Short mmCIF file of C-alpha atoms and ligand atoms in Angstrom, two decimals:
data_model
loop_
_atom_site.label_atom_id
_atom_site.label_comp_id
_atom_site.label_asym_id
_atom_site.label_seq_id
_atom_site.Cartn_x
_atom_site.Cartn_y
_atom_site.Cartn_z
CA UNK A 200 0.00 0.00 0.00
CA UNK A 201 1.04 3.26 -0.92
CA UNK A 202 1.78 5.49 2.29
CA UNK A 203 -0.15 8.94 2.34
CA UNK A 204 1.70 11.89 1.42
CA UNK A 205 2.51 14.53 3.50
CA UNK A 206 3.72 18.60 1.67
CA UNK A 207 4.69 21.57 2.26
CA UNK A 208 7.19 24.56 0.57
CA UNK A 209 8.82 27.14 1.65
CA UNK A 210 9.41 30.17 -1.10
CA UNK A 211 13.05 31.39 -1.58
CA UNK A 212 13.09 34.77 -2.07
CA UNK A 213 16.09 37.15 -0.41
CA UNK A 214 16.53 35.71 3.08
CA UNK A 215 15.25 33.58 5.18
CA UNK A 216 13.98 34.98 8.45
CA UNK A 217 13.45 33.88 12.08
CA UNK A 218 9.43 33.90 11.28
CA UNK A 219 9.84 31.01 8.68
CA UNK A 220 12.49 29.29 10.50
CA UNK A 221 10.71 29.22 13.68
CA UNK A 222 7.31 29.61 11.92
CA UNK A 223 7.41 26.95 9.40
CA UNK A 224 10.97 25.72 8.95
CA UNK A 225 11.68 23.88 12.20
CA UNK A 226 8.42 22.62 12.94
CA UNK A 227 8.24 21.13 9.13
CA UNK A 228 11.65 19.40 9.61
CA UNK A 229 10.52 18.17 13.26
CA UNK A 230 7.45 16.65 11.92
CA UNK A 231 8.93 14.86 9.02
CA UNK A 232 11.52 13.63 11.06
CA UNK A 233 8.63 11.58 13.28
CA UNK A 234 6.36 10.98 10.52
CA UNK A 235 8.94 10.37 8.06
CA UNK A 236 8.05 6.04 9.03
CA UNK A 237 4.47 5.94 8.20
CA UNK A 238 4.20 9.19 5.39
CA UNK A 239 6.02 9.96 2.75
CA UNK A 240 7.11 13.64 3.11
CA UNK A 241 7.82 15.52 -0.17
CA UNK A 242 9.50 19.06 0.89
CA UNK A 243 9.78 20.99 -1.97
CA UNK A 244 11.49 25.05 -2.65
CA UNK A 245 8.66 26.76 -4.89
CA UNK A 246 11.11 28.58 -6.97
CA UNK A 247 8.77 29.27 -9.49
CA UNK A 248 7.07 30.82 -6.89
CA UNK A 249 9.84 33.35 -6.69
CA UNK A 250 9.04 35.85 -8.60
CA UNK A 251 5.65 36.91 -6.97
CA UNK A 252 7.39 39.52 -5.31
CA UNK A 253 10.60 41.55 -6.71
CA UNK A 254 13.94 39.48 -6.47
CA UNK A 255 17.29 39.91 -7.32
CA UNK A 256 17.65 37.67 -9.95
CA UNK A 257 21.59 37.23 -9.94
CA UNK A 258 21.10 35.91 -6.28
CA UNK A 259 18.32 33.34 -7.05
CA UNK A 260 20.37 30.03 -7.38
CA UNK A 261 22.24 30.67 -4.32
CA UNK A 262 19.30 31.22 -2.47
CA UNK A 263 17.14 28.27 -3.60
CA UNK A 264 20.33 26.22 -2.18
CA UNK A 265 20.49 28.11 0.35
CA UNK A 266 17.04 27.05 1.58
CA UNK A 267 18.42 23.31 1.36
CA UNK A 268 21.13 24.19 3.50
CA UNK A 269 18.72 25.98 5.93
CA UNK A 270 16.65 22.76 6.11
CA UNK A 271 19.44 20.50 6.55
CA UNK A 272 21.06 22.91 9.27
CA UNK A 273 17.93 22.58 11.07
CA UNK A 274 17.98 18.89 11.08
CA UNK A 275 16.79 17.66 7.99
CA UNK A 276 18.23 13.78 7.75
CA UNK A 277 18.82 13.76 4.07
CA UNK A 278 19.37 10.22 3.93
CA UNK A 279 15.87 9.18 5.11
CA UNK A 280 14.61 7.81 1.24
CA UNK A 281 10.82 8.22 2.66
CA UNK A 282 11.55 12.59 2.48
CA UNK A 283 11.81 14.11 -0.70
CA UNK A 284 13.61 17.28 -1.24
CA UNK A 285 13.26 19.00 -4.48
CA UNK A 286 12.92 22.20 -7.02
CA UNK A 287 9.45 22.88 -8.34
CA UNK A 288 11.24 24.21 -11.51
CA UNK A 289 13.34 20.86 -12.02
CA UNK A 290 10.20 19.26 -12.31
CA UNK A 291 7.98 20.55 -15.28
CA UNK A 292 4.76 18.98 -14.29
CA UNK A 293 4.08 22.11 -12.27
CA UNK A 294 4.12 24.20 -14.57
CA UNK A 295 2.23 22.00 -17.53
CA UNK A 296 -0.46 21.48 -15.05
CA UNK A 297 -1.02 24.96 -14.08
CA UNK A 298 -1.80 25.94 -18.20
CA UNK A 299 -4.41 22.93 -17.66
CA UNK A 300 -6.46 24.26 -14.81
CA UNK A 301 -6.07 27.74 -15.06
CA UNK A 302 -9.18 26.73 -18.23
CA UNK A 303 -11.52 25.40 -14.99
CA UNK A 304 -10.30 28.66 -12.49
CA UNK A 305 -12.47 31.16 -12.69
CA UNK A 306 -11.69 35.13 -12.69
CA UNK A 307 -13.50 35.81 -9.99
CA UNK A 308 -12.53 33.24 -7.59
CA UNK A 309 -8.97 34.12 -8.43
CA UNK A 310 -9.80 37.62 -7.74
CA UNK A 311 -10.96 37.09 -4.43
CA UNK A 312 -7.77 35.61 -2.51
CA UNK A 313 -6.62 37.80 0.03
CA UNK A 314 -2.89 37.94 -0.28
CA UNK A 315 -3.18 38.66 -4.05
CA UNK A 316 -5.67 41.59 -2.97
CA UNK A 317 -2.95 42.70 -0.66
CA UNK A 318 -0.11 42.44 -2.13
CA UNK A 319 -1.52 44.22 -5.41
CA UNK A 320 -2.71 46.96 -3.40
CA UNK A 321 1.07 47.57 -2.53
CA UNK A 322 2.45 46.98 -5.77
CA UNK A 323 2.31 49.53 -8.46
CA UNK A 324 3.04 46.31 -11.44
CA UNK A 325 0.67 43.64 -10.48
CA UNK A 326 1.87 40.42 -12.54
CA UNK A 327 -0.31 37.68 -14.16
CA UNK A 328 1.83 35.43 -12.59
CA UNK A 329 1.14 37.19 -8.47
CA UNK A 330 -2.59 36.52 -10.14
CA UNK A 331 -2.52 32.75 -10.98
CA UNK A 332 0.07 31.98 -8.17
CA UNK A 333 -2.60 29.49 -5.92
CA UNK A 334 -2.86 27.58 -9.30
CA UNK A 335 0.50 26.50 -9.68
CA UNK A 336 0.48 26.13 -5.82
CA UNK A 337 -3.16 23.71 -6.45
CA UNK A 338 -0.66 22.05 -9.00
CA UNK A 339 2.23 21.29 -6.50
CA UNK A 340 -0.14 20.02 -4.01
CA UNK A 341 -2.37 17.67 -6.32
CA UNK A 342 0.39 16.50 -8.55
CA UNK A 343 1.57 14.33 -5.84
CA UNK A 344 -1.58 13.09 -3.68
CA UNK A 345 -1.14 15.17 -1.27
CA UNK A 346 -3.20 14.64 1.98
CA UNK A 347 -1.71 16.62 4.65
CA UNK A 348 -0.23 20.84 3.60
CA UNK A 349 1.13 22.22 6.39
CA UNK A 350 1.17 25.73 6.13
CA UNK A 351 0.75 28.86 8.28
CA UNK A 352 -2.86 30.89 8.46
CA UNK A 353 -1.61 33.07 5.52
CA UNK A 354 -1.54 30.08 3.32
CA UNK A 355 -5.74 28.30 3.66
CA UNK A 356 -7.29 30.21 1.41
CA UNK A 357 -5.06 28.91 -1.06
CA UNK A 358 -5.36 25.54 0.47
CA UNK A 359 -9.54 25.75 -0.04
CA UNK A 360 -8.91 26.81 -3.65
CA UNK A 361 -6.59 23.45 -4.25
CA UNK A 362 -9.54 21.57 -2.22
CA UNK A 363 -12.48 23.36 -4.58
CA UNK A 364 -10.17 22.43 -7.55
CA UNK A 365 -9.57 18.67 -7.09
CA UNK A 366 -13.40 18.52 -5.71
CA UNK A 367 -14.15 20.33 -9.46
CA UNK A 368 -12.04 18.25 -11.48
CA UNK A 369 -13.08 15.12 -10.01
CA UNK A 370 -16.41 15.95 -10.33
CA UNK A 371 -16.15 16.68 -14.09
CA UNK A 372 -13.33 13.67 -14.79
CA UNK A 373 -13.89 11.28 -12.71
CA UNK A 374 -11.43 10.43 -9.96
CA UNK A 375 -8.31 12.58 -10.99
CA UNK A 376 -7.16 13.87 -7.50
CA UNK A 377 -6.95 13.25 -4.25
CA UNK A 378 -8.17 16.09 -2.11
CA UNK A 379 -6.26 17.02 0.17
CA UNK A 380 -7.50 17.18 3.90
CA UNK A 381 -10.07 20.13 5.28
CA UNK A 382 -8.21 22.88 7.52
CA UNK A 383 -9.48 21.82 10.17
CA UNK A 384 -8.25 18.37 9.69
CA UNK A 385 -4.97 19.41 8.93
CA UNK A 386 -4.62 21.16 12.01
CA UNK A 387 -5.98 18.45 13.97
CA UNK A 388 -3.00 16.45 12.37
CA UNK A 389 -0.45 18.82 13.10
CA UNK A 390 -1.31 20.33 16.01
CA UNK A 391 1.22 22.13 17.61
CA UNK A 392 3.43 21.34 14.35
CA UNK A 393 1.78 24.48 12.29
CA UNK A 394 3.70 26.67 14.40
CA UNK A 395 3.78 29.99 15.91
CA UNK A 396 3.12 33.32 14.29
CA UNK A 397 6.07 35.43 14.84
CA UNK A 398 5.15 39.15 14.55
CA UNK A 399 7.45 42.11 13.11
CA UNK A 400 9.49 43.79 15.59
CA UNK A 401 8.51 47.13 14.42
CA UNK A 402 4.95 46.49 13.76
CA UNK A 403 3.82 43.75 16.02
CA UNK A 404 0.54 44.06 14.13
CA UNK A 405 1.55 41.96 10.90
CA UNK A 406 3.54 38.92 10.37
CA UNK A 407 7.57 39.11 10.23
CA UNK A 408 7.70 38.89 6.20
CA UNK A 409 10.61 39.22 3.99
CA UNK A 410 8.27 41.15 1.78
CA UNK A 411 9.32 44.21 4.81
CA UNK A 412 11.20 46.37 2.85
CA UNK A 413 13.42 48.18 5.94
CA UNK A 414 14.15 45.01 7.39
CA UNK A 415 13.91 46.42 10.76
CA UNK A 416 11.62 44.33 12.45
CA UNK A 417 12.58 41.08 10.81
CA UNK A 418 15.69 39.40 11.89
CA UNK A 419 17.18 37.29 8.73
CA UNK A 420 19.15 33.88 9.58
CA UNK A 421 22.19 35.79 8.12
CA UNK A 422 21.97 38.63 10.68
CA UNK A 423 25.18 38.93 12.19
CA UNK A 424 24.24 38.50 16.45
CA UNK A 425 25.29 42.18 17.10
CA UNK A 426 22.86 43.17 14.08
CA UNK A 427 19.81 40.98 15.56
CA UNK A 428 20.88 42.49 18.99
CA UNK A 429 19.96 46.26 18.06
CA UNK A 430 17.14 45.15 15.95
CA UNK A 431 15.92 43.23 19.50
CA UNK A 432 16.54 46.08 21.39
CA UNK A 433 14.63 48.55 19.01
CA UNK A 434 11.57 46.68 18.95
CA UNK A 435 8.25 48.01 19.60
CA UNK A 436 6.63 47.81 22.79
CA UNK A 437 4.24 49.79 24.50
CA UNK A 438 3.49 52.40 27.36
CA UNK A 439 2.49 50.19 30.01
CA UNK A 440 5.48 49.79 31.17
CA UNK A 441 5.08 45.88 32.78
CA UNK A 442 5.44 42.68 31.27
CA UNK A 443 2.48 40.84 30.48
CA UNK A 444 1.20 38.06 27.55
CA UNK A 445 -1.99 39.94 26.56
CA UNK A 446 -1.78 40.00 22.78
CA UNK A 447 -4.25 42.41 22.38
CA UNK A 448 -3.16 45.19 24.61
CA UNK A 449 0.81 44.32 24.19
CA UNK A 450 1.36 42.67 21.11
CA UNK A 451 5.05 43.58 21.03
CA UNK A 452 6.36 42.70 24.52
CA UNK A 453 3.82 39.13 23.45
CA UNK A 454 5.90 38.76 20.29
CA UNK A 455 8.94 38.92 22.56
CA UNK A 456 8.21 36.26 24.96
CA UNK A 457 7.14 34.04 21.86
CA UNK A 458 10.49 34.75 20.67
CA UNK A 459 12.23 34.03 23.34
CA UNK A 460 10.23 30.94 24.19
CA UNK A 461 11.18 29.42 20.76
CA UNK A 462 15.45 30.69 20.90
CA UNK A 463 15.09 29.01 24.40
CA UNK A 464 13.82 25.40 22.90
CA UNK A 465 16.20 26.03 19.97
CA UNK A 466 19.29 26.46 22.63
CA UNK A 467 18.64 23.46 24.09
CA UNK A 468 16.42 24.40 27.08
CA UNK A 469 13.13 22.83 27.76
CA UNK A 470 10.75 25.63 28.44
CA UNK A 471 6.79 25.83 27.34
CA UNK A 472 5.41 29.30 26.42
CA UNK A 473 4.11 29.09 29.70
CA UNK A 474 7.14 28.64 32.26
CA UNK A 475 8.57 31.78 30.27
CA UNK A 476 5.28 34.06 30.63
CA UNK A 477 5.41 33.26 34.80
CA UNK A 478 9.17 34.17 34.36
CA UNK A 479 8.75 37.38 33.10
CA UNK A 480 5.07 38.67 33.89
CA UNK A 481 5.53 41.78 35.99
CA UNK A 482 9.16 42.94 34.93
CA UNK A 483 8.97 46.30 34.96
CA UNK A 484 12.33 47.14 32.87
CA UNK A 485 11.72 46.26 29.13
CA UNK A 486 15.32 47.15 28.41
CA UNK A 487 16.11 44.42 31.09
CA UNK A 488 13.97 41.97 29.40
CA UNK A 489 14.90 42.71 25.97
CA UNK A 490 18.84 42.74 26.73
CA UNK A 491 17.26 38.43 27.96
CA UNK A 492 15.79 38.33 23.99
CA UNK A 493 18.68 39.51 22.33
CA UNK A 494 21.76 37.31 24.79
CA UNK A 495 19.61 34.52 23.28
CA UNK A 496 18.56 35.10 20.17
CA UNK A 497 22.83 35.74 19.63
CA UNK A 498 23.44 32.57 21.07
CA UNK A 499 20.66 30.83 18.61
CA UNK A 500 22.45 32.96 15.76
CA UNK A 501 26.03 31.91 16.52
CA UNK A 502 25.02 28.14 16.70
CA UNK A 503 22.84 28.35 13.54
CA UNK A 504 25.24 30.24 11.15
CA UNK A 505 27.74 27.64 12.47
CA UNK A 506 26.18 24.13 11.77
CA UNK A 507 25.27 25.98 8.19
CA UNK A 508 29.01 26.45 7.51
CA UNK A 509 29.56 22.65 8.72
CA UNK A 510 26.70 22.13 5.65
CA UNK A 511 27.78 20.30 2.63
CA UNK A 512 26.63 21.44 -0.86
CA UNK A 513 27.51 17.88 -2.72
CA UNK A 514 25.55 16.08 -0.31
CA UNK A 515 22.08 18.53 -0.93
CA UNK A 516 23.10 18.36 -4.71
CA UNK A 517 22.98 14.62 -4.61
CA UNK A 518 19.84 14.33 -2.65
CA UNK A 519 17.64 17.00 -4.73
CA UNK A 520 18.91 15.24 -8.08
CA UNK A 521 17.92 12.07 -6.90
CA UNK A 522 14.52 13.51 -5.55
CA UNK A 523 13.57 15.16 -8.29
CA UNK A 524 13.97 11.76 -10.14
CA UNK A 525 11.61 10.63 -8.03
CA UNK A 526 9.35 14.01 -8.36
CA UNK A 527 9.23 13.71 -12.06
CA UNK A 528 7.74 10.03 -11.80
CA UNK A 529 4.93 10.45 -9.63
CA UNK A 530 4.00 14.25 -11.19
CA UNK A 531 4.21 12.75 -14.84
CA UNK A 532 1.66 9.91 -13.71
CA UNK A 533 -0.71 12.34 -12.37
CA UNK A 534 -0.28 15.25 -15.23
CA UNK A 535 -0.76 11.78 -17.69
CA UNK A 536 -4.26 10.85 -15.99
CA UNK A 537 -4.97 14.37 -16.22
CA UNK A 538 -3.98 14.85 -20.15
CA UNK A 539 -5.96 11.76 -20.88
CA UNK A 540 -9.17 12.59 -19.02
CA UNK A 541 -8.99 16.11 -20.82
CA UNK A 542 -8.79 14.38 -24.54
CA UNK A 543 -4.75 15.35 -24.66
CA UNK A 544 -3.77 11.53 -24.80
CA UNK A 545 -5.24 8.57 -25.35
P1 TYM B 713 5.93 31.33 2.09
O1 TYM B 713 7.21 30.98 1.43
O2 TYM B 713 5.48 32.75 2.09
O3 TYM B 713 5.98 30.86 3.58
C1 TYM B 713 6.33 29.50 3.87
C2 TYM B 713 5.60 29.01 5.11
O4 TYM B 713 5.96 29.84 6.21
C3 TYM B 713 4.80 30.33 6.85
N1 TYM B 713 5.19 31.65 7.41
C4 TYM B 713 5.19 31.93 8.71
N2 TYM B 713 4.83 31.20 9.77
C5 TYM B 713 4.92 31.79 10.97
N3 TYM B 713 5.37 33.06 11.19
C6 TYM B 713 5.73 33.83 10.15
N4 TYM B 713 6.14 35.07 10.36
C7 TYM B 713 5.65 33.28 8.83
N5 TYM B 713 5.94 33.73 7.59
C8 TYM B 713 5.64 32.72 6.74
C9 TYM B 713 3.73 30.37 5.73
O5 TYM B 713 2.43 30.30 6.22
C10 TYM B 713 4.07 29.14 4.94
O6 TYM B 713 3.46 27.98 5.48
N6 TYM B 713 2.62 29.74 -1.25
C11 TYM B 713 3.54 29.32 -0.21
C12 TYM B 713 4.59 28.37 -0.71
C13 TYM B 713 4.01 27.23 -1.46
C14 TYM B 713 3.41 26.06 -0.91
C15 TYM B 713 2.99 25.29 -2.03
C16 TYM B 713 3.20 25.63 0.40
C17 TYM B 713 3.95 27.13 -2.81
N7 TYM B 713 3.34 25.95 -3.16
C18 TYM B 713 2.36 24.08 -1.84
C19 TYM B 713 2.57 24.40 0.55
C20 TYM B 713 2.15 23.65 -0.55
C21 TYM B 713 4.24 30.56 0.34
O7 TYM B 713 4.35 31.57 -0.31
O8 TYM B 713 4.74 30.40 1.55
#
């Protein structure tokens, strides 16, 4: 029997940033580590999904690698045959499937997605390709069978539209698709696994995202420790003066103990969310507790950037090539069933 299929990407555009690491990153390598027996786990870089917002193109490559090193600096155990680890691009499939279903997409669903609606708003050139993007992400999810997507809050809507997709497809074509798992259901699955949502230091109101354009109030994996250090101390807070978790009425100093809660795990020290909040709750001096954040979120830095150097590039190299072998097989079989049911093939 085939084992269900577990997927999930992580875009490489300019760096990488504590939010995905301890956002998506980590918890995606922890879970395919455990799951890794009965699942297979395909973990693949969207770099087709790169260009949705600007890039510098010359640095592209080196950061699509660069995500493979991330992975297998946080743990990654690339010789575990049951976890795939490929480029979307080095497999065409994607990209063939996406000019199929765009024809059975309509306008206006397409239209309605919230992060396109964002992100145009903010962008003078809106793209056809920031437009279609949840197709070709419907395409890397149904190519493969995918069951289980974990992916962060930002990410469902495009999650329902892969669901509504297969659910359309199979409906007109018979069975073409599996569909993957309701939110709900996937979060039941991963529990704690989806993560937490790390804020912006500066604006403690949105996400940390690379799309920032001061960088301020995102700390990048390739901070230097002094650099994340002044960031730390910089951040937002508020006028109350006292520590306390109430995300509502201090969504920095909250952000904060999250972050400090997950450099703590990641340093090798076993503390909840919890044990940190009865720590801290009542501190008066937020430089005191901030100078806490930033000692470890240096010592996190120091460790990270240092098992990346230790990373080998030959080793990823062999593992995505052999992957995407892999990739190709099971995406051609699906993109096949689908060319056939269409009246492409015969
Ligand atoms: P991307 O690259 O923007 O983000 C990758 C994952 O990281 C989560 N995330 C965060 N989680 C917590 N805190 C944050 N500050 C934070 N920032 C980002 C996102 O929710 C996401 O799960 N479209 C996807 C990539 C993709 C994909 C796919 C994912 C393309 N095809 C197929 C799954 C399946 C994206 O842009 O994620």
């Amino acid at each position: 029997m085939t084992k269900p299929v577990i997927l999930t990407g992580v875009r490489a555009n300019n760096d990488l940033h504590v939010g995905n690491y301890f956002g998506a990153i980590l918890p995606i390598i922890d879970m395919a580590r455990r799951r890794s027996a009965e699942y297979t786990v395909n973990l693949f870089i969207p770099d087709l999904h790169s260009f949705t917002t600007p890039i510098d193109h010359s640095q592209l490559f080196d950061s699509i690698m660069n995500n493979a090193r991330v992975y297998t600096a946080a743990g990654l155990p690339l010789d575990d045959d049951a976890i795939q680890l490929y480029r979307q691009s080095y497999v065409p499939a994607h990209s063939e499937l996406t000019i199929i279903l765009n024809n059975f997409v309509g306008f206006g669903e397409m239209e309605r997605m919230t992060q396109f609606k964002d992100r145009s708003r903010s962008n003078d050139r809106v793209s056809v390709g920031l437009f279609d993007y949840p197709v070709l992400m419907a395409s890397d999810i149904l190519l493969y069978n995918a069951r289980y997507v974990p992916v962060g809050d930002d990410q469902t809507q495009h999650l329902e539209i892969t669901r509504d997709i297969a659910e359309r497809m199979n409906h007109k074509f018979g069975e073409l698709f599996t569909v993957p798992e309701p939110v709900a259901k996937q979060h039941q699955f991963f529990g704690k696994d989806q993560g937490l949502r790390i804020k912006d230091l500066q604006n403690p109101a949105k996400k940390m995202s690379k799309s920032d354009e001061t960088g301020k109030g995102v700390i990048f994996l390739n901070d230097t420790p002094a650099a994340a250090r002044k960031k730390i101390m910089s951040a937002a807070t508020d006028s109350l003066g006292r520590v306390h978790y109430d995300k509502e009425a201090q969504p920095g100093i909250s952000n904060l103990l999250e972050i400090l809660t997950l450099v703590r795990q990641a340093n090798g020290r076993a503390v909840s969310l919890q044990q940190t909040i009865g720590e801290f709750t009542g501190l008066e001096r937020y430089g005191e507790f901030k100078k806490i954040v930033a000692d470890e979120m240096s010592e996190f830095l120091a460790s990270f950037q240092a098992r990346l150097a230790q990373v080998d590039d030959d080793t990823i190299l062999r593992k995505l090539e052999s992957s995407e072998i892999t990739a190709n097989q099971t995406a051609n079989q699906t993109l096949l069933r689908v060319q056939k049911a269409i009246g492409l093939r015969r």
